[in-house]
PDB file of C-alpha atoms in Angstrom:
ATOM      1  CA  MET V   1       0.000   0.000   0.000  1.00  0.00           C
ATOM      2  CA  VAL V   2       1.574   3.222  -1.193  1.00  0.00           C
ATOM      3  CA  SER V   3       1.206   6.336   0.955  1.00  0.00           C
ATOM      4  CA  LEU V   4      -0.875   8.965  -0.832  1.00  0.00           C
ATOM      5  CA  LYS V   5      -0.509  11.587   1.894  1.00  0.00           C
ATOM      6  CA  LEU V   6       1.250  14.059  -0.419  1.00  0.00           C
ATOM      7  CA  GLN V   7      -1.299  13.561  -3.198  1.00  0.00           C
ATOM      8  CA  LYS V   8      -4.198  14.052  -0.817  1.00  0.00           C
ATOM      9  CA  ARG V   9      -2.654  17.250   0.582  1.00  0.00           C
ATOM     10  CA  LEU V  10      -1.978  18.638  -2.881  1.00  0.00           C
ATOM     11  CA  ALA V  11      -5.457  17.680  -4.085  1.00  0.00           C
ATOM     12  CA  ALA V  12      -7.013  19.462  -1.082  1.00  0.00           C
ATOM     13  CA  SER V  13      -5.012  22.565  -1.942  1.00  0.00           C
ATOM     14  CA  VAL V  14      -5.825  22.413  -5.676  1.00  0.00           C
ATOM     15  CA  LEU V  15      -9.547  21.730  -5.158  1.00  0.00           C
ATOM     16  CA  LYS V  16      -9.769  24.293  -2.314  1.00  0.00           C
ATOM     17  CA  CYS V  17     -11.245  21.984   0.299  1.00  0.00           C
ATOM     18  CA  GLY V  18     -10.144  19.924   3.271  1.00  0.00           C
ATOM     19  CA  LYS V  19      -8.355  16.591   3.052  1.00  0.00           C
ATOM     20  CA  ARG V  20     -11.465  14.808   4.300  1.00  0.00           C
ATOM     21  CA  LYS V  21     -13.335  15.897   1.188  1.00  0.00           C
ATOM     22  CA  ILE V  22     -10.837  14.317  -1.212  1.00  0.00           C
ATOM     23  CA  TRP V  23     -11.648  10.931  -2.791  1.00  0.00           C
ATOM     24  CA  LEU V  24      -8.807   9.064  -4.439  1.00  0.00           C
ATOM     25  CA  ASP V  25      -9.854   6.212  -6.759  1.00  0.00           C
ATOM     26  CA  PRO V  26      -8.755   3.011  -4.967  1.00  0.00           C
ATOM     27  CA  ASN V  27      -8.419   1.167  -8.313  1.00  0.00           C
ATOM     28  CA  GLU V  28      -5.932   3.725  -9.646  1.00  0.00           C
ATOM     29  CA  ILE V  29      -3.629   3.980  -6.640  1.00  0.00           C
ATOM     30  CA  ASN V  30      -0.471   3.340  -8.691  1.00  0.00           C
ATOM     31  CA  GLU V  31      -1.255   6.075 -11.207  1.00  0.00           C
ATOM     32  CA  ILE V  32      -2.166   8.548  -8.448  1.00  0.00           C
ATOM     33  CA  SER V  33       1.040   7.778  -6.541  1.00  0.00           C
ATOM     34  CA  LEU V  34       3.072   8.930  -9.564  1.00  0.00           C
ATOM     35  CA  ALA V  35       1.489  12.395  -9.412  1.00  0.00           C
ATOM     36  CA  ASN V  36       3.854  14.599  -7.426  1.00  0.00           C
ATOM     37  CA  SER V  37       2.856  18.090  -8.612  1.00  0.00           C
ATOM     38  CA  ARG V  38      -0.235  20.276  -8.541  1.00  0.00           C
ATOM     39  CA  ARG V  39      -0.470  20.143 -12.329  1.00  0.00           C
ATOM     40  CA  ASN V  40      -0.494  16.326 -12.279  1.00  0.00           C
ATOM     41  CA  ILE V  41      -3.106  16.368  -9.508  1.00  0.00           C
ATOM     42  CA  SER V  42      -5.421  18.721 -11.453  1.00  0.00           C
ATOM     43  CA  LYS V  43      -5.022  16.479 -14.513  1.00  0.00           C
ATOM     44  CA  LEU V  44      -6.079  13.458 -12.448  1.00  0.00           C
ATOM     45  CA  HIS V  45      -9.037  15.518 -11.189  1.00  0.00           C
ATOM     46  CA  ARG V  46     -10.095  16.254 -14.770  1.00  0.00           C
ATOM     47  CA  ASP V  47      -9.828  12.543 -15.576  1.00  0.00           C
ATOM     48  CA  GLY V  48     -12.014  11.700 -12.555  1.00  0.00           C
ATOM     49  CA  LEU V  49      -9.413   9.784 -10.530  1.00  0.00           C
ATOM     50  CA  ILE V  50      -9.477  12.423  -7.818  1.00  0.00           C
ATOM     51  CA  ILE V  51     -12.885  13.769  -6.806  1.00  0.00           C
ATOM     52  CA  LYS V  52     -14.031  16.452  -4.381  1.00  0.00           C
ATOM     53  CA  LYS V  53     -16.717  14.818  -2.253  1.00  0.00           C
ATOM     54  CA  PRO V  54     -20.035  16.688  -1.952  1.00  0.00           C
ATOM     55  CA  VAL V  55     -20.903  18.639   1.185  1.00  0.00           C
ATOM     56  CA  VAL V  56     -22.466  16.395   3.796  1.00  0.00           C
ATOM     57  CA  VAL V  57     -26.190  16.996   4.176  1.00  0.00           C
ATOM     58  CA  HIS V  58     -27.149  18.699   7.426  1.00  0.00           C
ATOM     59  CA  SER V  59     -30.877  18.298   7.387  1.00  0.00           C
ATOM     60  CA  ARG V  60     -33.079  20.822   9.163  1.00  0.00           C
ATOM     61  CA  ALA V  61     -36.167  18.646   8.784  1.00  0.00           C
ATOM     62  CA  ARG V  62     -36.252  17.761  12.485  1.00  0.00           C
ATOM     63  CA  VAL V  63     -35.784  21.410  13.445  1.00  0.00           C
ATOM     64  CA  ALA V  64     -38.638  22.454  11.156  1.00  0.00           C
ATOM     65  CA  LEU V  65     -40.853  19.763  12.678  1.00  0.00           C
ATOM     66  CA  ARG V  66     -40.027  20.882  16.207  1.00  0.00           C
ATOM     67  CA  ASN V  67     -40.636  24.530  15.354  1.00  0.00           C
ATOM     68  CA  GLU V  68     -44.004  23.562  13.871  1.00  0.00           C
ATOM     69  CA  ALA V  69     -44.879  21.826  17.143  1.00  0.00           C
ATOM     70  CA  LYS V  70     -43.656  24.840  19.126  1.00  0.00           C
ATOM     71  CA  ARG V  71     -45.960  27.044  17.084  1.00  0.00           C
ATOM     72  CA  LYS V  72     -48.793  24.871  18.347  1.00  0.00           C
ATOM     73  CA  GLY V  73     -47.539  25.405  21.900  1.00  0.00           C
ATOM     74  CA  ARG V  74     -45.732  22.117  22.518  1.00  0.00           C
ATOM     75  CA  HIS V  75     -42.324  21.933  24.285  1.00  0.00           C
ATOM     76  CA  THR V  76     -42.857  25.293  25.981  1.00  0.00           C
ATOM     77  CA  GLY V  77     -43.753  24.191  29.508  1.00  0.00           C
ATOM     78  CA  ILE V  78     -42.130  25.438  32.691  1.00  0.00           C
ATOM     79  CA  GLY V  79     -39.332  22.859  32.425  1.00  0.00           C
ATOM     80  CA  LYS V  80     -38.268  24.171  29.029  1.00  0.00           C
ATOM     81  CA  ARG V  81     -37.918  27.801  30.075  1.00  0.00           C
ATOM     82  CA  ARG V  82     -34.467  29.200  30.781  1.00  0.00           C
ATOM     83  CA  GLY V  83     -35.033  32.962  30.840  1.00  0.00           C
ATOM     84  CA  THR V  84     -37.290  34.956  33.137  1.00  0.00           C
ATOM     85  CA  ALA V  85     -40.737  35.909  31.891  1.00  0.00           C
ATOM     86  CA  ASN V  86     -39.396  39.401  31.295  1.00  0.00           C
ATOM     87  CA  ALA V  87     -36.491  38.058  29.237  1.00  0.00           C
ATOM     88  CA  ARG V  88     -38.791  35.906  27.115  1.00  0.00           C
ATOM     89  CA  LEU V  89     -41.320  38.658  26.387  1.00  0.00           C
ATOM     90  CA  PRO V  90     -40.317  41.981  27.945  1.00  0.00           C
ATOM     91  CA  PHE V  91     -42.910  43.915  29.939  1.00  0.00           C
ATOM     92  CA  LYS V  92     -41.839  46.962  28.009  1.00  0.00           C
ATOM     93  CA  VAL V  93     -42.818  45.349  24.702  1.00  0.00           C
ATOM     94  CA  LEU V  94     -46.242  44.467  26.131  1.00  0.00           C
ATOM     95  CA  TRP V  95     -46.635  48.011  27.418  1.00  0.00           C
ATOM     96  CA  MET V  96     -45.631  49.503  24.068  1.00  0.00           C
ATOM     97  CA  ARG V  97     -48.121  47.300  22.229  1.00  0.00           C
ATOM     98  CA  ARG V  98     -50.918  48.222  24.601  1.00  0.00           C
ATOM     99  CA  ILE V  99     -50.246  51.944  24.734  1.00  0.00           C
ATOM    100  CA  ARG V 100     -49.976  52.143  20.944  1.00  0.00           C
ATOM    101  CA  VAL V 101     -53.335  50.423  20.558  1.00  0.00           C
ATOM    102  CA  LEU V 102     -54.958  52.813  23.058  1.00  0.00           C
ATOM    103  CA  ARG V 103     -53.384  55.936  21.579  1.00  0.00           C
ATOM    104  CA  ARG V 104     -54.314  54.858  18.057  1.00  0.00           C
ATOM    105  CA  LEU V 105     -57.928  54.417  19.161  1.00  0.00           C
ATOM    106  CA  LEU V 106     -57.988  57.814  20.892  1.00  0.00           C
ATOM    107  CA  ARG V 107     -56.495  59.529  17.847  1.00  0.00           C
ATOM    108  CA  LYS V 108     -58.969  57.827  15.525  1.00  0.00           C
ATOM    109  CA  MET V 109     -61.951  58.830  17.660  1.00  0.00           C
ATOM    110  CA  ARG V 110     -60.717  62.416  18.002  1.00  0.00           C
ATOM    111  CA  ASP V 111     -60.178  62.727  14.238  1.00  0.00           C
ATOM    112  CA  ALA V 112     -63.638  61.258  13.601  1.00  0.00           C
ATOM    113  CA  LYS V 113     -65.067  63.888  16.008  1.00  0.00           C
ATOM    114  CA  LYS V 114     -66.454  61.179  18.304  1.00  0.00           C
ATOM    115  CA  ILE V 115     -64.615  62.734  21.243  1.00  0.00           C
ATOM    116  CA  ASP V 116     -63.543  66.347  21.709  1.00  0.00           C
ATOM    117  CA  LYS V 117     -59.974  67.394  22.423  1.00  0.00           C
ATOM    118  CA  HIS V 118     -60.609  67.777  26.168  1.00  0.00           C
ATOM    119  CA  ILE V 119     -61.830  64.208  26.615  1.00  0.00           C
ATOM    120  CA  TYR V 120     -58.980  63.083  24.336  1.00  0.00           C
ATOM    121  CA  HIS V 121     -56.386  64.831  26.473  1.00  0.00           C
ATOM    122  CA  SER V 122     -57.688  63.511  29.793  1.00  0.00           C
ATOM    123  CA  LEU V 123     -57.967  59.947  28.458  1.00  0.00           C
ATOM    124  CA  TYR V 124     -54.512  60.198  26.889  1.00  0.00           C
ATOM    125  CA  ALA V 125     -53.051  61.118  30.271  1.00  0.00           C
ATOM    126  CA  LEU V 126     -55.019  58.352  32.011  1.00  0.00           C
ATOM    127  CA  SER V 127     -53.849  55.750  29.513  1.00  0.00           C
ATOM    128  CA  LYS V 128     -50.273  56.899  30.058  1.00  0.00           C
ATOM    129  CA  GLY V 129     -50.902  56.419  33.766  1.00  0.00           C
ATOM    130  CA  ASN V 130     -51.821  52.757  33.188  1.00  0.00           C
ATOM    131  CA  GLN V 131     -55.553  53.194  33.888  1.00  0.00           C
ATOM    132  CA  PHE V 132     -56.787  51.060  31.002  1.00  0.00           C
ATOM    133  CA  LYS V 133     -56.020  47.369  30.845  1.00  0.00           C
ATOM    134  CA  ASN V 134     -57.060  47.123  27.216  1.00  0.00           C
ATOM    135  CA  LYS V 135     -59.022  48.677  24.374  1.00  0.00           C
ATOM    136  CA  ARG V 136     -62.370  47.410  25.645  1.00  0.00           C
ATOM    137  CA  VAL V 137     -61.986  49.115  29.023  1.00  0.00           C
ATOM    138  CA  LEU V 138     -60.980  52.363  27.310  1.00  0.00           C
ATOM    139  CA  LEU V 139     -64.033  52.197  25.039  1.00  0.00           C
ATOM    140  CA  GLU V 140     -66.302  51.633  28.044  1.00  0.00           C
ATOM    141  CA  THR V 141     -64.798  54.684  29.747  1.00  0.00           C
ATOM    142  CA  ILE V 142     -65.302  56.767  26.591  1.00  0.00           C
ATOM    143  CA  HIS V 143     -68.962  55.758  26.404  1.00  0.00           C
ATOM    144  CA  GLU V 144     -69.437  56.558  30.091  1.00  0.00           C
ATOM    145  CA  MET V 145     -67.803  59.972  29.698  1.00  0.00           C
ATOM    146  CA  LYS V 146     -69.888  60.776  26.621  1.00  0.00           C
ATOM    147  CA  ALA V 147     -73.083  59.722  28.405  1.00  0.00           C
ATOM    148  CA  LYS V 148     -72.117  61.876  31.390  1.00  0.00           C
ATOM    149  CA  ARG V 149     -71.456  64.841  29.090  1.00  0.00           C
ATOM    150  CA  THR V 150     -74.803  64.498  27.299  1.00  0.00           C
ATOM    151  CA  LYS V 151     -76.586  64.198  30.661  1.00  0.00           C
ATOM    152  CA  GLU V 152     -74.880  67.363  31.911  1.00  0.00           C
ATOM    153  CA  LYS V 153     -75.806  69.210  28.708  1.00  0.00           C
ATOM    154  CA  ALA V 154     -79.434  68.098  29.009  1.00  0.00           C
ATOM    155  CA  LEU V 155     -79.528  69.311  32.631  1.00  0.00           C
ATOM    156  CA  ALA V 156     -77.925  72.604  31.644  1.00  0.00           C
ATOM    157  CA  GLU V 157     -80.534  73.135  28.913  1.00  0.00           C
ATOM    158  CA  GLN V 158     -83.384  72.414  31.331  1.00  0.00           C
ATOM    159  CA  ALA V 159     -82.097  74.952  33.854  1.00  0.00           C
TER     160      ALA V 159
END
């Protein structure tokens, strides 16, 4: 058995890959052993005696499957959690989402003339002060305030 260490090293250099990716034809060992230059090696490569092996497949099929399951809520129990609740979904992000929803609603209602600028301003300040848990609560408050306003106007007209 002839040592083909030199040929393998040269082939790796010529084909720009690692030595583990080089395949030397076991039936043509004698011919390969005669090649002692890069030019000879590249000639053998053209003839198919030396081949660059393909990249090994690193399948992500299992990862995709697991991610699909995670989307359904599997593998996310208490035992699988490493970070704190705040690290996993920051309170700040939740706050930003909520406040943007509330402010968007207030702006929309003010622009549609459903609430006047005074109600808008007071509700804006209240929402900044964390008074409204969600959009529904804010809407309820708006309706209450509007009803109160109309009642006051009706009383004022009567008097």
